Amino acid sequence: MKLADIEIGSTAIVKSVADGVSGSAAEAMSRRLMELGFLPGCQVEVVHEAPFSKNPRSYLIRGMHIALRNAEANLIEVDFNGSKSV
Amino acid sequence: MIAHAQLPLIALAGSPNAGKSVLFNALTGLHQKVGNYPGVTVERKTGNSKPWNGKTYTFIDLPGTYSLDPISVDEKIAVDVLTGQLSLDDQSRPQVVVAVVDASNLERTLGLVLELKSLKLPIVVALNMMDLAQRRHLKINVSKLQSRLGLPVVSLIATKGDGVELLLTQIEKTLSQSTLNLASNSVDSQTGNTLERPIQLVGAHSKEMITSRFQDIDNLLKDVVLEASTKDLLTWKIDRIVLHPIAGSILLLGILMVMFQAVFTWAGPLADGIEFALTFLNDQLKVQLPAGFLTDLLTDGVIAGVGSVLVFLPQIILLFFFINILEASGYMTRAAFILDRFMNLCGLQGRSFVPLLSSFACAIPGVMATRSIRSERDRLVTMMVAPLITCSARLPVYTLLISAFVPVTLVWGFVDSRALTMMFLFAISLVSAFAVALVTKFFGDKKHVSTFMLELPSYRMPQWSYIGTAIWLRVKAFLQRAGTIILASSIAIWILSTYPKAPEGATEPGITYSFAGKIGTSLEPLVSPIGFDWRIATSLIPGLAAREVMVSSLATVFAVEASADEEAQAKSLEEKVKLAWPAATGFALIAWYVFAPQCLSTIATVKRETGRWKWALILTGYMFALAWIAAYVTFKIFS
């Protein structure tokens, strides 16, 4: 399951972050995502989504609130962890 | 090779949103200098601290970076300064690094501190935002953190200035220790020069490095931070409204509307006050001083010209006031979040939002701010459209013309028609910027994907002294411009529109015989299809120096034209304009200013940033073409 597929209000556990071709933009992006804390075993909560399109969406990870477009969130493989009653 | 006269250079480093700039402001106050890094145009802020224990330091506010493995130009600058690859003012490297961390989010911000240790520079950790940590009910054991890091830690609330003196004391201590070390090292000739040599970094970080860094942080923070809660409840509650798909969009629109209403209506009384004072001064000077060349130059040239621009100072202050509050409170990133979808549709990205927003102040910092965009193509497109955004130099032009030609009514019972027109013009500028970006999409690489990654920081009460300083720096720049470019062009325009004098028995007003009149009349055929007369044609040329100069030039032209007629002279520029032109001309001139590249500095900046004339010329060409067409259509519609 990709992070972009997780419903708003739910949480997930990061499984892996796609590597991408070395030296490519995707590779730099996944490195940065890991530096921000998207590492295997970490819990992510899907918090908000932008109007009309559900893209970008915002996530809570390691106490940080960060917005990602779904293209970036799709680099992150996750396991569904449960929905939160808000 | 540290020059003796120089103050010790202290660098502020840290992750984005750790509060570096606020701390920098608390340390340096009004003694800051804004410039560029050598070779690149990333904004560089340096400033000397207030003396503390008789010591003063030079601080440099480095661009925020998440790690020492940079992925954008501004991050690379921070790394290069720290490693000594980029030398500043003959100091090869900073002598002390203040690592600014966010106490409310140590997990995220401590990683950089651990990396900084590899640089072998003396480090002082500034544990900032202690108030936010308190809001999140975090208890931090500072002495434990200090011993685990092996670095001195100073607790701070930079927004209130708490702890700044402790930080300065610690810097002094660290500095004297490191000079001692250096002195003892220099006995050993092998290590004596370590501080002078650039340091090589490991390069791109591997997955394993990043993982182990987070493990280090987790170990380090064990029983340093107690009673951790993951959420900042206040921010959480605010975001439920601000980021709500419907409520949030309405709120964004509402905020923009209040902003423009305020810029237009609140500034009115202040502007009237300035105008009254200037008219009074002008009248007094004409009465008190002997009639002649110098008096005319001073009154019709300098005061009419510079004064007509000074009147807009209250509006510019208000605009910056709002932009700064939105930025300092943390709202701006939310606006970027809401608007990203729209930006994406046009082939821009969320990061283009900040340069575009800066362009509301001035396109030059906007074009420079594109440096933070990683994709070369996205950066170029953003640069090409940023000058379309309504900059503050257009405000004087719009205000004059709107006041003269838009009838005052209340729309929907509460919105001032003038404010609404102004908002419409801002909206048009955004729409056209997006439209042009969309057009470029068809020319470039179709497979190009732009990215967006934006941290949404906790909400904070804006710190008034910080906002005050930010506004003051802008006002200072504006006044400097009024005192130089605008003053010089006002004098030049006055001379050109006064000489040569009208011949004996002339029937037309004197100005028609002057150089300015002749230049204007010869240009008139070019601009008459779009409804412009010779006065506008004359003013457009000095208006290339800066948009607001058009207003001061018009003021001078009208003042000289009316100099023989006392009744006409008593009228304000607004009244003169209203009498001289049909509404269609007024609106066509507004339309011209929405698009025209009436600013040589912006064009020069684009040339410098892209390194080629090609893009600067394309920019100039397409903007003039759009301006002419827009003015033509507007003129035809209204006449």
Short mmCIF file of N, CA, C and O in Angstrom, two decimals, chain A residues 17-84:
data_model
loop_
_atom_site.label_atom_id
_atom_site.label_comp_id
_atom_site.label_asym_id
_atom_site.label_seq_id
_atom_site.Cartn_x
_atom_site.Cartn_y
_atom_site.Cartn_z
N VAL A 17 10.98 3.27 1.60
CA VAL A 17 10.91 4.43 0.71
C VAL A 17 11.61 4.05 -0.59
O VAL A 17 12.73 3.52 -0.55
N ALA A 18 10.93 4.28 -1.72
CA ALA A 18 11.48 3.88 -3.02
C ALA A 18 12.85 4.51 -3.24
O ALA A 18 13.08 5.67 -2.88
N ASP A 19 13.74 3.76 -3.86
CA ASP A 19 15.10 4.24 -4.05
C ASP A 19 15.25 5.19 -5.22
O ASP A 19 15.81 6.26 -5.10
N GLY A 20 14.75 4.80 -6.37
CA GLY A 20 14.93 5.63 -7.55
C GLY A 20 16.33 5.48 -8.10
O GLY A 20 17.24 5.01 -7.41
N VAL A 21 16.50 5.89 -9.35
CA VAL A 21 17.81 5.78 -10.00
C VAL A 21 18.79 6.72 -9.31
O VAL A 21 18.46 7.86 -9.02
N SER A 22 19.99 6.22 -9.04
CA SER A 22 21.00 7.03 -8.37
C SER A 22 21.26 8.33 -9.14
O SER A 22 21.43 8.32 -10.35
N GLY A 23 21.25 9.43 -8.42
CA GLY A 23 21.51 10.73 -9.05
C GLY A 23 20.27 11.38 -9.63
O GLY A 23 20.30 12.53 -10.02
N SER A 24 19.14 10.67 -9.68
CA SER A 24 17.91 11.25 -10.24
C SER A 24 17.21 12.13 -9.21
O SER A 24 17.54 12.12 -8.04
N ALA A 25 16.21 12.88 -9.71
CA ALA A 25 15.45 13.75 -8.82
C ALA A 25 14.69 12.92 -7.80
O ALA A 25 14.61 13.28 -6.62
N ALA A 26 14.16 11.76 -8.24
CA ALA A 26 13.40 10.90 -7.33
C ALA A 26 14.29 10.37 -6.22
O ALA A 26 13.88 10.24 -5.07
N GLU A 27 15.55 10.12 -6.56
CA GLU A 27 16.48 9.61 -5.56
C GLU A 27 16.74 10.67 -4.49
O GLU A 27 16.70 10.38 -3.31
N ALA A 28 16.99 11.91 -4.94
CA ALA A 28 17.22 13.00 -4.00
C ALA A 28 15.98 13.19 -3.13
O ALA A 28 16.07 13.42 -1.92
N MET A 29 14.81 13.06 -3.77
CA MET A 29 13.56 13.23 -3.03
C MET A 29 13.39 12.16 -1.96
O MET A 29 13.04 12.45 -0.82
N SER A 30 13.69 10.89 -2.30
CA SER A 30 13.49 9.86 -1.29
C SER A 30 14.51 10.01 -0.16
O SER A 30 14.20 9.73 0.99
N ARG A 31 15.71 10.48 -0.51
CA ARG A 31 16.70 10.74 0.54
C ARG A 31 16.18 11.80 1.51
O ARG A 31 16.27 11.69 2.71
N ARG A 32 15.61 12.85 0.92
CA ARG A 32 15.09 13.93 1.76
C ARG A 32 13.92 13.45 2.61
O ARG A 32 13.80 13.79 3.78
N LEU A 33 13.05 12.60 2.01
CA LEU A 33 11.91 12.07 2.78
C LEU A 33 12.42 11.29 3.98
O LEU A 33 11.89 11.41 5.08
N MET A 34 13.49 10.52 3.77
CA MET A 34 14.04 9.76 4.89
C MET A 34 14.64 10.70 5.94
O MET A 34 14.47 10.49 7.13
N GLU A 35 15.32 11.72 5.47
CA GLU A 35 15.90 12.67 6.42
C GLU A 35 14.84 13.37 7.25
O GLU A 35 15.09 13.81 8.36
N LEU A 36 13.64 13.49 6.68
CA LEU A 36 12.56 14.11 7.43
C LEU A 36 11.92 13.12 8.41
O LEU A 36 11.08 13.50 9.20
N GLY A 37 12.30 11.87 8.33
CA GLY A 37 11.81 10.91 9.32
C GLY A 37 10.97 9.79 8.74
O GLY A 37 10.49 8.94 9.48
N PHE A 38 10.75 9.75 7.43
CA PHE A 38 10.01 8.64 6.83
C PHE A 38 10.94 7.43 6.73
O PHE A 38 11.55 7.18 5.70
N LEU A 39 11.05 6.71 7.85
CA LEU A 39 11.95 5.56 7.90
C LEU A 39 11.13 4.35 8.31
O LEU A 39 10.12 4.48 9.01
N PRO A 40 11.56 3.16 7.88
CA PRO A 40 10.82 1.94 8.21
C PRO A 40 10.49 1.87 9.70
O PRO A 40 11.34 2.14 10.54
N GLY A 41 9.23 1.54 10.01
CA GLY A 41 8.82 1.40 11.40
C GLY A 41 8.17 2.64 11.98
O GLY A 41 7.57 2.59 13.04
N CYS A 42 8.29 3.77 11.27
CA CYS A 42 7.72 5.00 11.81
C CYS A 42 6.23 5.09 11.55
O CYS A 42 5.74 4.68 10.50
N GLN A 43 5.50 5.68 12.51
CA GLN A 43 4.06 5.86 12.32
C GLN A 43 3.79 7.20 11.62
O GLN A 43 4.37 8.22 11.97
N VAL A 44 2.88 7.17 10.64
CA VAL A 44 2.46 8.39 9.95
C VAL A 44 0.96 8.54 10.11
O VAL A 44 0.22 7.56 10.02
N GLU A 45 0.52 9.76 10.34
CA GLU A 45 -0.92 10.01 10.38
C GLU A 45 -1.27 10.95 9.22
O GLU A 45 -0.58 11.93 8.98
N VAL A 46 -2.35 10.63 8.51
CA VAL A 46 -2.80 11.50 7.42
C VAL A 46 -3.72 12.55 8.03
O VAL A 46 -4.73 12.21 8.62
N VAL A 47 -3.36 13.82 7.92
CA VAL A 47 -4.07 14.83 8.70
C VAL A 47 -5.05 15.67 7.88
O VAL A 47 -6.22 15.77 8.20
N HIS A 48 -4.56 16.30 6.84
CA HIS A 48 -5.43 17.19 6.07
C HIS A 48 -5.26 16.94 4.59
O HIS A 48 -4.23 16.42 4.15
N GLU A 49 -6.26 17.36 3.82
CA GLU A 49 -6.08 17.34 2.37
C GLU A 49 -6.51 18.68 1.78
O GLU A 49 -7.38 19.35 2.32
N ALA A 50 -5.87 19.05 0.67
CA ALA A 50 -6.17 20.33 0.03
C ALA A 50 -7.57 20.27 -0.58
O ALA A 50 -8.07 19.20 -0.90
N PRO A 51 -8.22 21.43 -0.73
CA PRO A 51 -9.57 21.46 -1.29
C PRO A 51 -9.62 20.92 -2.71
O PRO A 51 -8.65 21.00 -3.45
N PHE A 52 -10.78 20.40 -3.09
CA PHE A 52 -11.14 19.94 -4.45
C PHE A 52 -10.44 18.68 -4.92
O PHE A 52 -11.04 17.85 -5.58
N SER A 53 -9.15 18.52 -4.59
CA SER A 53 -8.41 17.49 -5.30
C SER A 53 -7.82 16.41 -4.40
O SER A 53 -7.31 15.43 -4.88
N LYS A 54 -7.88 16.60 -3.08
CA LYS A 54 -7.21 15.68 -2.15
C LYS A 54 -5.72 15.57 -2.46
O LYS A 54 -5.11 14.52 -2.30
N ASN A 55 -5.15 16.63 -2.99
CA ASN A 55 -3.74 16.64 -3.36
C ASN A 55 -3.28 18.09 -3.35
O ASN A 55 -3.87 18.89 -4.07
N PRO A 56 -2.27 18.46 -2.60
CA PRO A 56 -1.46 17.68 -1.67
C PRO A 56 -2.23 17.33 -0.40
O PRO A 56 -3.31 17.84 -0.16
N ARG A 57 -1.61 16.45 0.40
CA ARG A 57 -2.17 16.13 1.72
C ARG A 57 -1.07 16.36 2.76
O ARG A 57 0.10 16.43 2.43
N SER A 58 -1.52 16.49 4.01
CA SER A 58 -0.50 16.74 5.04
C SER A 58 -0.42 15.55 5.99
O SER A 58 -1.41 14.86 6.23
N TYR A 59 0.76 15.33 6.50
CA TYR A 59 1.05 14.16 7.34
C TYR A 59 1.74 14.59 8.63
O TYR A 59 2.46 15.59 8.66
N LEU A 60 1.48 13.78 9.65
CA LEU A 60 2.15 14.01 10.92
C LEU A 60 3.15 12.88 11.10
O LEU A 60 2.77 11.71 11.14
N ILE A 61 4.43 13.22 11.15
CA ILE A 61 5.45 12.19 11.37
C ILE A 61 6.49 12.71 12.35
O ILE A 61 6.98 13.83 12.19
N ARG A 62 6.78 11.94 13.37
CA ARG A 62 7.75 12.34 14.40
C ARG A 62 7.48 13.76 14.88
O ARG A 62 8.39 14.57 15.01
N GLY A 63 6.22 14.06 15.10
CA GLY A 63 5.87 15.37 15.66
C GLY A 63 5.96 16.50 14.67
O GLY A 63 5.77 17.66 15.01
N MET A 64 6.26 16.17 13.39
CA MET A 64 6.34 17.23 12.38
C MET A 64 5.15 17.13 11.44
O MET A 64 4.72 16.04 11.08
N HIS A 65 4.63 18.29 11.07
CA HIS A 65 3.48 18.36 10.18
C HIS A 65 4.00 18.76 8.80
O HIS A 65 4.56 19.83 8.63
N ILE A 66 3.87 17.86 7.83
CA ILE A 66 4.46 18.13 6.53
C ILE A 66 3.48 17.84 5.39
O ILE A 66 2.70 16.90 5.46
N ALA A 67 3.50 18.71 4.37
CA ALA A 67 2.63 18.53 3.22
C ALA A 67 3.41 17.90 2.08
O ALA A 67 4.54 18.29 1.80
N LEU A 68 2.80 16.91 1.44
CA LEU A 68 3.41 16.24 0.28
C LEU A 68 2.36 16.10 -0.81
O LEU A 68 1.19 15.91 -0.52
N ARG A 69 2.80 16.19 -2.06
CA ARG A 69 1.89 15.85 -3.15
C ARG A 69 1.80 14.33 -3.20
O ARG A 69 2.72 13.63 -2.76
N ASN A 70 0.73 13.84 -3.80
CA ASN A 70 0.55 12.39 -3.85
C ASN A 70 1.67 11.71 -4.64
O ASN A 70 2.01 10.56 -4.36
N ALA A 71 2.25 12.43 -5.60
CA ALA A 71 3.36 11.84 -6.35
C ALA A 71 4.51 11.48 -5.42
O ALA A 71 5.13 10.44 -5.57
N GLU A 72 4.77 12.35 -4.43
CA GLU A 72 5.84 12.06 -3.48
C GLU A 72 5.41 11.00 -2.48
O GLU A 72 6.18 10.12 -2.10
N ALA A 73 4.14 11.11 -2.03
CA ALA A 73 3.64 10.15 -1.04
C ALA A 73 3.64 8.75 -1.63
O ALA A 73 3.74 7.76 -0.91
N ASN A 74 3.56 8.66 -2.96
CA ASN A 74 3.58 7.34 -3.61
C ASN A 74 4.94 6.68 -3.58
O ASN A 74 5.06 5.49 -3.88
N LEU A 75 5.97 7.44 -3.24
CA LEU A 75 7.30 6.85 -3.10
C LEU A 75 7.40 6.04 -1.80
O LEU A 75 8.34 5.30 -1.59
N ILE A 76 6.40 6.26 -0.93
CA ILE A 76 6.48 5.65 0.41
C ILE A 76 5.52 4.47 0.51
O ILE A 76 4.30 4.62 0.35
N GLU A 77 6.08 3.29 0.75
CA GLU A 77 5.30 2.07 0.92
C GLU A 77 4.95 1.94 2.40
O GLU A 77 5.80 2.09 3.26
N VAL A 78 3.65 1.69 2.70
CA VAL A 78 3.23 1.64 4.11
C VAL A 78 2.32 0.44 4.39
O VAL A 78 1.79 -0.18 3.47
N ASP A 79 2.12 0.16 5.67
CA ASP A 79 1.09 -0.78 6.13
C ASP A 79 0.02 0.01 6.86
O ASP A 79 0.34 0.85 7.69
N PHE A 80 -1.24 -0.30 6.56
CA PHE A 80 -2.35 0.37 7.25
C PHE A 80 -2.29 0.03 8.73
O PHE A 80 -2.02 -1.11 9.11
N ASN A 81 -2.51 1.02 9.57
CA ASN A 81 -2.35 0.79 11.00
C ASN A 81 -3.64 0.99 11.78
O ASN A 81 -3.76 0.59 12.91
N GLY A 82 -4.62 1.61 11.17
CA GLY A 82 -5.89 1.83 11.89
C GLY A 82 -6.43 3.20 11.64
O GLY A 82 -5.68 4.14 11.34
N SER A 83 -7.76 3.31 11.73
CA SER A 83 -8.34 4.64 11.55
C SER A 83 -8.55 5.26 12.91
O SER A 83 -8.78 4.57 13.90
N LYS A 84 -8.44 6.54 12.94
CA LYS A 84 -8.62 7.25 14.20
C LYS A 84 -10.01 7.81 14.26
O LYS A 84 -10.52 8.31 13.27
#
